[in-house]
């Protein structure tokens, strides 16, 4: 297989007295959508900063698109796209001028720029506003333009820091449509943070960082399964017979109460079709309730994601980081 | 590297190097021009200060200084007004870095795969160009204060204004690199610019001053930019040698009369020094 898009080994960062990141290891496969979650001050933004070459690690190593983030800073930068939650557009310039500025800084070949610019603008549905000054854009349009700009130089890895924060639900879902389209049409790895757990579900894998260490890393399904099994409730024509068949054919012990058969399995939704095939008793209704990613986050960090992200913490961090310098 | 890609119109970005630096310088410079042009109102408002200086201060004080015949005081302060328009436009243009930091655009530049020196050079050239353009508007008024539109003089003045503009932008960028807020930047530059301007010989001749003021004017780099401008203007006026000696005596260190080439060299050296400091500062952000 191809080399991993991101490979982190023993990565550490210490600020004066504070150990922000305490030696973490993980890999992100090429083409993966990877979610990076954690409470404020957990080391999330410091880690992203190191991967984007904005923060110099104290120890350990990390490669992005196969290049070392310290030794090969310039190459890493050419291979990543960054979309931060705070806007980094020039409001006095038009959408097109903002893109052109980016293309020149990243050395996009002039001959390729025209078609590439059309493509990214179409992808985020801003082609008709290309001449408009960015200061006249809504929050959602600005975010879309930032995503378009982040993609302009065909990065191998796109970093999205809270890509939908502060947007209304409709705009949020349209942003996700663009990201989805992006995954289908571009050969790209997405590394993102979010505090919307319904959005974290879109990730192929999720890492949760707390107190500078990674406390959990797996697919959303597996993470939820690790927290507890799904609860399935079935209402059948003959619950007693159904419970007997469940025991015989699936080895699952059910419980009959309140006119329903209740039992626990790892992936309830995947089990339901098997259930239909496996039971001879007619089934009237099925409901599956499962541990949510909120439960997962709570279990691993002791905080709900809303406590953890109540303010715009990551943005504050990025701003502070730019002010502090990257020593 | 790029495998058979399904991506439509994906682009391959080349490795960096000298060319990528040149492209970065050009686009940062270009953005300064776009910003300058999109804010045409500022071109007009920035005219008010030099106009007040020449026509109000020049006329008012002119009634006191009728001593030397043949020279209008407005003509005397005109070179100072040229320097003034360049001074404020250049430093204000550099101040947009602070603005960019507050509005996040600076981050877009800082995370790009280009050297910080290229960014600083682009910024300084951009500021130099726009400040020179602003100076040209004041230059166009030469006839109103009795300065002839000689092609030679205009070219000389243009060149000297461009040099001054570059140095002042470098000064502004150096300051902007370490100041987090726009208010702070404006406060600091106001605090520094007025004394620099007052002690540069823009408002009075640099001969026969008390010792302390002589020292201050000689230590002020702006002095070496204002003096050549004034000498160029006075070289093209049809006036007596006595008047020229009184109004444009040049700069001397003790008995050494500083030649124009050395004055311009001092300005250029100061500019390059501040440019270097500015890029070092930006490399550490």
XYZ file of C-alpha atoms in Angstrom:
612
model
C 0.000 0.000 0.000
C 0.940 3.623 -0.345
C 2.802 5.333 2.439
C 0.621 6.834 5.136
C -0.560 10.414 4.579
C 0.344 11.287 8.162
C 2.692 9.301 10.389
C 3.356 10.465 13.930
C 5.825 8.823 16.259
C 6.600 9.812 19.833
C 5.625 13.410 19.053
C 6.033 15.774 22.005
C 5.661 19.487 22.638
C 6.486 21.262 25.851
C 5.747 24.935 26.445
C 7.820 26.301 29.313
C 6.320 24.218 32.134
C 3.398 22.698 30.307
C 3.581 19.364 28.506
C 1.007 20.039 25.815
C 1.620 16.837 23.846
C 3.226 13.888 25.640
C 4.568 11.559 22.994
C 1.796 10.450 20.691
C 1.834 7.873 17.889
C -0.656 7.376 15.102
C -0.950 6.984 11.371
C -3.486 8.246 8.891
C -3.799 6.224 5.707
C -3.856 7.935 2.327
C -7.404 8.741 1.311
C -8.746 8.475 4.838
C -10.983 11.047 6.529
C -9.545 11.304 9.986
C -11.244 13.066 12.868
C -9.177 14.488 15.697
C -11.216 15.236 18.797
C -10.435 16.400 22.264
C -11.351 18.880 24.975
C -9.794 22.341 25.077
C -6.177 22.294 26.118
C -5.890 18.576 25.411
C -3.119 19.134 22.873
C -5.301 18.949 19.809
C -4.370 22.280 18.282
C -0.710 21.922 19.220
C -0.646 18.612 17.356
C -2.245 20.133 14.276
C 0.170 23.047 14.532
C 3.113 20.642 14.497
C 1.713 18.709 11.533
C 1.219 21.980 9.623
C 4.821 23.045 10.448
C 3.590 26.023 12.455
C 4.833 24.624 15.771
C 8.263 23.060 16.189
C 8.049 19.748 18.087
C 10.078 19.305 21.270
C 10.628 15.640 20.489
C 9.560 12.751 18.333
C 8.870 12.985 14.650
C 6.035 13.384 12.192
C 5.752 13.073 8.458
C 2.997 14.482 6.299
C 2.676 13.196 2.720
C 5.947 11.385 3.350
C 7.941 14.480 4.327
C 9.361 15.325 7.715
C 7.586 18.336 9.238
C 10.808 19.765 10.655
C 13.490 18.936 8.088
C 11.347 19.362 5.014
C 9.060 22.177 6.061
C 8.677 23.722 2.615
C 7.714 20.440 0.959
C 5.196 19.652 3.669
C 3.639 23.078 3.199
C 3.319 22.590 -0.528
C 1.517 19.312 0.092
C -1.057 20.458 2.627
C -4.122 22.633 2.454
C -5.261 24.486 5.562
C -8.721 25.703 6.457
C -8.932 27.290 9.870
C -12.123 28.282 11.586
C -11.118 31.951 11.599
C -11.176 33.488 8.183
C -7.801 34.138 6.562
C -9.155 35.815 3.447
C -8.498 39.363 2.286
C -11.925 41.004 2.327
C -10.793 43.837 0.082
C -9.938 41.454 -2.727
C -12.360 39.491 -4.888
C -12.751 35.730 -4.544
C -10.678 35.268 -7.654
C -7.946 37.610 -6.460
C -7.723 35.710 -3.178
C -7.295 32.469 -5.100
C -4.738 33.993 -7.429
C -2.706 35.246 -4.483
C -2.682 31.751 -3.015
C -1.743 30.168 -6.356
C 1.240 32.464 -6.753
C 2.499 31.809 -3.224
C 2.202 28.053 -3.757
C 3.723 28.166 -7.220
C 0.760 26.719 -9.105
C 1.823 26.630 -12.779
C 0.194 29.527 -14.602
C -1.098 27.379 -17.453
C -2.912 25.110 -15.014
C -4.314 27.880 -12.851
C -7.323 28.858 -14.966
C -8.962 25.423 -15.152
C -7.996 24.607 -11.587
C -9.570 27.827 -10.318
C -12.769 27.139 -12.277
C -12.858 23.659 -10.822
C -12.499 24.592 -7.154
C -14.928 27.501 -7.492
C -17.503 25.235 -9.102
C -16.963 22.616 -6.460
C -17.978 25.032 -3.712
C -20.617 26.682 -5.861
C -19.033 30.115 -5.985
C -18.277 30.327 -9.712
C -20.832 33.103 -10.223
C -19.410 35.153 -7.349
C -15.792 34.979 -8.409
C -15.575 38.724 -9.076
C -17.321 39.657 -5.837
C -15.369 41.269 -3.021
C -14.977 38.820 -0.158
C -16.118 41.368 2.429
C -19.593 41.163 0.899
C -19.734 37.368 1.399
C -21.717 35.567 4.101
C -19.952 33.400 6.678
C -20.825 30.242 4.775
C -19.556 31.634 1.477
C -16.288 32.665 3.083
C -15.813 29.195 4.534
C -16.530 27.650 1.155
C -14.027 29.973 -0.482
C -11.439 28.999 2.132
C -12.018 25.343 1.320
C -11.688 26.106 -2.396
C -8.469 27.965 -1.732
C -7.121 25.179 0.472
C -7.634 22.803 -2.467
C -6.251 25.076 -5.158
C -2.728 23.662 -5.154
C -3.962 20.030 -5.102
C -2.721 19.217 -1.597
C -2.245 15.597 -0.559
C -3.627 16.312 2.902
C -6.313 18.848 3.737
C -6.466 20.068 7.338
C -9.893 21.330 8.359
C -10.044 22.954 11.778
C -13.698 23.088 12.782
C -14.840 23.578 9.191
C -18.482 24.153 10.067
C -18.332 25.990 13.376
C -20.502 29.081 13.563
C -22.519 28.160 10.484
C -26.252 27.520 10.323
C -27.395 23.886 9.928
C -28.210 24.269 6.237
C -24.812 25.698 5.401
C -23.187 23.031 7.559
C -24.791 20.270 5.574
C -23.869 21.929 2.287
C -20.239 22.161 3.447
C -20.387 18.440 4.117
C -21.736 17.840 0.644
C -18.692 19.634 -0.743
C -16.356 17.594 1.427
C -18.102 14.441 0.308
C -17.772 15.441 -3.342
C -14.143 16.226 -2.669
C -13.491 12.741 -1.299
C -14.992 11.204 -4.407
C -13.235 13.321 -6.996
C -9.863 14.232 -5.535
C -7.103 12.007 -4.357
C -6.926 13.507 -0.906
C -6.640 12.749 2.786
C -8.700 14.839 5.175
C -7.533 15.551 8.712
C -10.184 17.406 10.657
C -11.321 18.583 14.031
C -14.939 19.147 14.912
C -17.061 19.373 17.971
C -20.221 18.327 16.201
C -20.503 14.641 16.967
C -22.933 14.031 14.133
C -20.180 15.295 11.821
C -17.531 13.122 13.420
C -19.629 10.206 12.198
C -18.522 11.051 8.653
C -14.925 10.252 9.545
C -13.408 6.914 8.624
C -11.492 6.926 11.894
C -11.391 9.089 14.979
C -8.659 9.800 17.487
C -9.484 11.293 20.868
C -6.711 13.182 22.600
C -6.812 14.157 26.264
C -4.083 15.512 28.547
C -1.611 15.320 25.678
C -2.033 11.615 24.986
C -4.240 9.706 22.594
C -6.820 7.897 24.672
C -8.727 6.210 21.866
C -8.330 5.713 18.144
C -10.610 3.651 15.932
C -13.566 3.765 13.574
C -16.673 5.524 14.920
C -18.449 2.151 14.964
C -15.736 0.428 16.938
C -15.425 3.322 19.365
C -19.112 3.206 20.077
C -18.980 -0.558 20.393
C -16.130 -0.243 22.872
C -18.287 1.929 25.076
C -21.179 -0.485 25.192
C -23.291 -2.644 22.986
C -26.357 -1.476 21.103
C -29.701 -2.200 22.601
C -32.185 -3.862 20.247
C -35.892 -4.068 21.020
C -38.067 -6.359 18.982
C -41.767 -6.795 19.096
C -42.893 -10.087 17.592
C -45.977 -12.253 17.246
C -44.511 -14.719 19.743
C -41.791 -13.275 21.923
C -41.093 -16.510 23.758
C -40.437 -18.387 20.532
C -38.353 -15.518 19.243
C -36.222 -15.523 22.407
C -35.656 -19.264 22.057
C -34.592 -18.918 18.427
C -32.330 -16.006 19.318
C -30.588 -18.213 21.865
C -30.288 -21.182 19.498
C -29.283 -19.446 16.318
C -27.291 -16.401 17.490
C -26.219 -17.370 20.981
C -27.769 -14.181 22.371
C -29.676 -14.108 25.620
C -32.751 -11.882 25.348
C -35.147 -10.618 27.993
C -38.867 -10.268 27.643
C -40.460 -7.301 29.336
C -43.343 -4.977 28.638
C -44.361 -7.026 25.623
C -40.975 -6.638 23.938
C -37.884 -8.740 23.487
C -34.760 -6.770 24.444
C -31.149 -7.793 23.922
C -27.677 -6.314 23.388
C -25.394 -6.761 20.381
C -22.263 -4.985 19.143
C -23.620 -3.433 15.943
C -27.362 -3.370 16.198
C -28.116 -1.985 12.778
C -26.027 -4.604 11.072
C -27.624 -7.275 13.180
C -31.194 -6.380 12.239
C -31.079 -7.852 8.702
C -29.625 -11.060 10.131
C -32.397 -11.068 12.669
C -34.998 -10.909 9.936
C -33.391 -13.840 8.162
C -32.859 -15.832 11.309
C -36.234 -15.708 13.032
C -39.251 -17.661 11.841
C -41.540 -15.599 14.039
C -43.141 -12.577 12.305
C -41.557 -9.325 13.512
C -43.790 -6.301 14.129
C -41.241 -3.646 14.926
C -37.567 -3.210 15.686
C -35.752 -0.381 17.348
C -32.033 -0.016 17.828
C -30.538 2.481 20.216
C -26.845 2.790 20.394
C -24.162 4.543 22.360
C -23.512 7.847 20.575
C -20.119 9.413 19.947
C -21.088 11.781 22.722
C -21.074 8.762 25.029
C -17.709 7.755 23.617
C -16.237 11.188 24.196
C -17.702 11.268 27.700
C -16.275 7.864 28.531
C -12.758 8.673 27.388
C -12.398 12.272 28.523
C -14.886 12.579 31.345
C -16.379 15.607 29.605
C -19.187 16.147 27.201
C -18.034 17.588 23.921
C -20.114 20.678 24.552
C -18.327 21.409 27.832
C -15.090 20.797 26.054
C -15.705 23.131 23.176
C -18.006 25.703 24.664
C -15.902 28.597 23.420
C -14.013 28.891 20.174
C -10.966 27.422 21.852
C -9.049 26.162 18.873
C -9.280 29.489 17.097
C -8.002 31.308 20.129
C -5.138 28.914 20.245
C -4.169 29.444 16.637
C -4.236 33.162 17.169
C -2.162 32.919 20.311
C 0.273 30.665 18.521
C 0.794 33.125 15.704
C 1.415 35.844 18.231
C 3.759 33.774 20.353
C 5.964 32.503 17.590
C 6.897 28.930 16.891
C 9.865 28.365 19.098
C 4.779 11.153 -7.703
C 1.157 11.775 -8.632
C -0.400 8.431 -9.391
C -2.969 8.080 -12.143
C -5.308 10.608 -10.675
C -9.035 10.773 -11.073
C -8.896 14.442 -10.132
C -10.007 16.829 -12.811
C -7.436 19.529 -13.458
C -5.275 18.617 -10.498
C -2.094 20.634 -10.491
C 1.440 19.615 -9.697
C 3.199 22.191 -7.601
C 6.939 22.398 -8.264
C 9.599 22.539 -5.599
C 10.471 25.964 -4.299
C 13.535 27.944 -5.216
C 14.459 31.294 -6.623
C 11.512 31.399 -9.024
C 8.997 30.701 -6.316
C 10.547 33.530 -4.306
C 10.194 35.915 -7.243
C 6.562 34.928 -7.752
C 5.882 35.500 -4.068
C 7.508 38.942 -4.158
C 5.465 39.868 -7.211
C 2.108 38.772 -5.873
C 2.610 40.458 -2.491
C 3.634 43.621 -4.358
C 0.638 43.274 -6.683
C -1.756 42.945 -3.756
C -0.443 46.213 -2.300
C -1.254 47.956 -5.575
C -4.733 46.421 -5.703
C -5.388 47.519 -2.153
C -4.086 51.028 -2.861
C -6.209 51.361 -5.970
C -9.348 49.946 -4.364
C -9.083 52.627 -1.672
C -8.936 55.710 -3.892
C -10.568 57.857 -1.246
C -7.411 57.460 0.806
C -5.361 58.930 -2.029
C -7.431 62.101 -1.670
C -7.466 62.227 2.122
C -3.732 61.617 2.264
C -3.307 64.799 0.212
C -4.750 67.019 2.898
C -1.705 66.963 5.148
C 0.898 68.009 2.540
C -1.487 70.618 1.116
C -1.997 72.165 4.545
C 1.721 72.097 5.022
C 2.547 73.897 1.792
C -0.325 76.315 1.415
C -1.287 77.119 4.994
C 1.963 76.775 6.909
C 3.987 77.905 3.875
C 1.842 80.982 3.309
C 1.496 81.837 6.992
C 5.165 81.557 7.877
C 6.071 83.122 4.539
C 4.991 86.525 5.838
C 7.698 86.264 8.526
C 10.500 85.220 6.207
C 10.606 87.881 3.557
C 14.331 88.337 4.259
C 15.680 86.518 1.248
C 14.338 87.911 -1.996
C 13.252 85.695 -4.863
C 12.192 82.614 -2.896
C 8.663 81.953 -1.732
C 8.521 80.113 1.604
C 6.003 77.782 0.001
C 8.745 76.734 -2.415
C 11.022 76.108 0.538
C 8.617 73.778 2.348
C 7.530 72.013 -0.850
C 10.320 69.380 -0.721
C 9.268 68.740 2.873
C 5.703 68.199 1.690
C 6.923 65.665 -0.869
C 8.755 63.787 1.878
C 5.725 64.050 4.152
C 3.308 62.502 1.677
C 5.746 59.642 1.079
C 6.368 59.236 4.808
C 2.774 58.765 5.849
C 1.715 56.632 2.890
C 4.706 54.309 3.255
C 4.290 53.752 6.979
C 0.531 53.379 6.703
C 1.020 50.801 3.975
C 3.406 48.823 6.178
C 0.817 49.056 8.929
C -1.515 46.888 6.889
C 0.588 43.973 8.167
C -0.851 44.575 11.614
C -4.271 44.786 10.031
C -3.648 41.513 8.174
C -2.655 39.900 11.431
C -5.869 41.005 13.118
C -8.005 39.803 10.228
C -6.127 36.559 9.761
C -4.764 37.120 6.271
C -1.207 37.218 7.586
C -1.576 33.546 8.478
C -2.358 32.728 4.850
C 1.001 34.251 3.962
C 2.950 32.756 6.853
C 1.865 29.149 6.200
C 2.769 29.358 2.514
C 5.844 27.502 1.253
C 7.813 30.674 0.548
C 10.594 32.397 2.429
C 9.607 35.131 4.826
C 12.235 37.350 3.227
C 10.330 37.160 -0.077
C 7.165 38.264 1.729
C 8.945 41.193 3.386
C 10.609 42.293 0.133
C 7.267 42.168 -1.677
C 5.671 44.191 1.076
C 8.444 46.808 1.029
C 8.371 47.136 -2.765
C 4.581 47.408 -2.662
C 4.690 50.119 -0.019
C 7.436 51.893 -1.941
C 5.380 51.868 -5.133
C 2.175 53.128 -3.574
C 3.947 55.795 -1.518
C 5.771 56.999 -4.609
C 2.453 57.124 -6.462
C 1.057 59.236 -3.649
C 4.122 61.473 -3.878
C 3.528 61.902 -7.593
C 0.173 63.531 -6.852
C 1.988 66.143 -4.755
C 4.712 66.355 -7.378
C 2.079 67.288 -9.944
C 1.454 70.498 -7.983
C 5.014 71.734 -8.422
C 3.914 74.541 -10.711
C 1.663 76.026 -8.013
C 4.690 76.816 -5.836
C 6.974 77.992 -8.614
C 8.920 74.779 -9.199
C 9.494 74.161 -12.925
C 8.283 70.919 -14.571
C 11.699 70.064 -15.921
C 11.912 66.441 -17.040
C 15.308 66.042 -15.411
C 14.097 67.423 -12.085
C 10.949 65.303 -12.125
C 12.965 62.143 -12.779
C 15.414 62.947 -10.018
C 12.621 63.649 -7.550
C 10.783 60.491 -8.535
C 13.882 58.378 -7.953
C 14.606 59.949 -4.590
C 11.004 59.594 -3.456
C 11.036 55.919 -4.441
C 14.186 55.337 -2.401
C 12.758 57.166 0.581
C 9.477 55.292 0.244
C 11.283 51.945 0.247
C 13.279 52.788 3.354
C 10.250 54.093 5.211
C 8.179 51.027 4.337
C 11.001 48.822 5.610
C 10.934 50.883 8.809
C 7.166 50.415 9.067
C 7.356 46.676 8.408
C 10.060 46.309 11.039
C 7.782 48.027 13.538
C 4.666 46.142 12.431
C 6.349 42.767 12.898
C 6.353 43.147 16.657
C 3.184 45.111 17.362
C 0.005 43.093 17.835
C -2.712 45.741 17.442
C -3.400 48.408 14.880
C -4.008 51.014 17.567
C -0.624 50.212 19.056
C 1.010 50.554 15.680
C -0.633 53.884 14.955
C 0.289 55.176 18.396
C 3.905 54.158 18.108
C 4.377 55.435 14.582
C 2.734 58.774 15.392
C 5.070 59.040 18.344
C 8.086 58.372 16.123
C 7.053 60.003 12.854
C 6.365 63.520 14.069
C 9.754 63.942 15.794
C 11.489 62.380 12.783
C 9.711 64.747 10.453
C 10.271 67.851 12.615
C 13.997 67.227 12.934
C 14.586 66.329 9.283
C 14.992 69.840 7.952
C 11.649 69.640 6.192
C 10.521 72.858 7.902
C 13.696 74.876 8.388
C 17.202 75.123 6.884
C 19.832 73.002 8.602
C 22.493 75.681 8.982
C 23.085 77.919 11.989
C 21.134 75.719 14.416
C 22.033 75.371 18.106
C 24.441 72.515 18.781
C 21.866 70.092 20.255
C 19.514 70.502 17.309
C 22.383 70.194 14.859
C 23.212 66.834 16.464
C 19.628 65.649 16.376
C 19.146 66.602 12.733
C 22.405 64.916 11.702
C 21.439 61.684 13.481
C 18.008 61.590 11.853
C 18.138 59.390 8.712
C 15.211 61.306 7.226
C 17.473 64.372 7.029
C 19.494 62.630 4.337
C 16.383 62.045 2.272
C 14.874 65.549 2.572
C 18.106 67.397 1.826
C 18.809 65.887 -1.629
C 15.189 66.502 -2.615
C 15.467 70.129 -1.614
C 18.836 70.577 -3.303
C 17.467 69.093 -6.515
C 14.521 71.500 -6.416
C 16.714 74.524 -5.680
C 19.185 73.575 -8.411
C 16.366 74.085 -10.875
C 15.202 77.456 -9.516
C 16.325 80.683 -11.055
C 17.585 82.338 -7.874
C 20.670 84.048 -6.488
C 23.529 82.074 -4.969
C 22.864 83.831 -1.654
C 19.271 82.643 -1.625
C 20.373 79.107 -2.461
C 22.946 79.165 0.325
C 20.361 80.437 2.809
C 17.554 78.023 1.960
C 19.355 74.912 0.774
C 22.686 74.908 2.555
C 23.026 71.138 2.481
C 24.101 68.964 5.387
C 27.522 69.238 6.941
C 29.294 67.144 9.578
C 31.484 69.741 11.240
C 33.332 71.198 8.278
C 32.623 68.218 5.983
C 29.940 68.937 3.431
C 28.041 65.676 2.900
C 27.736 64.982 -0.829
C 24.402 63.934 -2.281
C 25.591 60.449 -3.240
C 26.577 59.775 0.368
C 23.239 61.073 1.612
C 21.382 58.730 -0.723
C 23.686 55.882 0.278
C 22.811 56.479 3.928
C 19.101 56.295 3.114
C 19.552 53.127 1.057
C 21.720 51.497 3.723
C 19.189 52.335 6.426
C 16.473 50.798 4.244
C 18.396 47.585 3.633
C 19.304 47.294 7.306
C 15.671 47.626 8.370
C 14.576 45.215 5.639
C 17.017 42.656 7.045
C 15.787 43.180 10.580
C 12.194 42.890 9.369
C 12.814 39.584 7.597
C 14.608 38.191 10.632
C 11.640 39.177 12.755
C 9.219 37.542 10.344
C 11.268 34.361 10.196
C 10.717 33.999 13.918
C 6.949 34.425 13.850
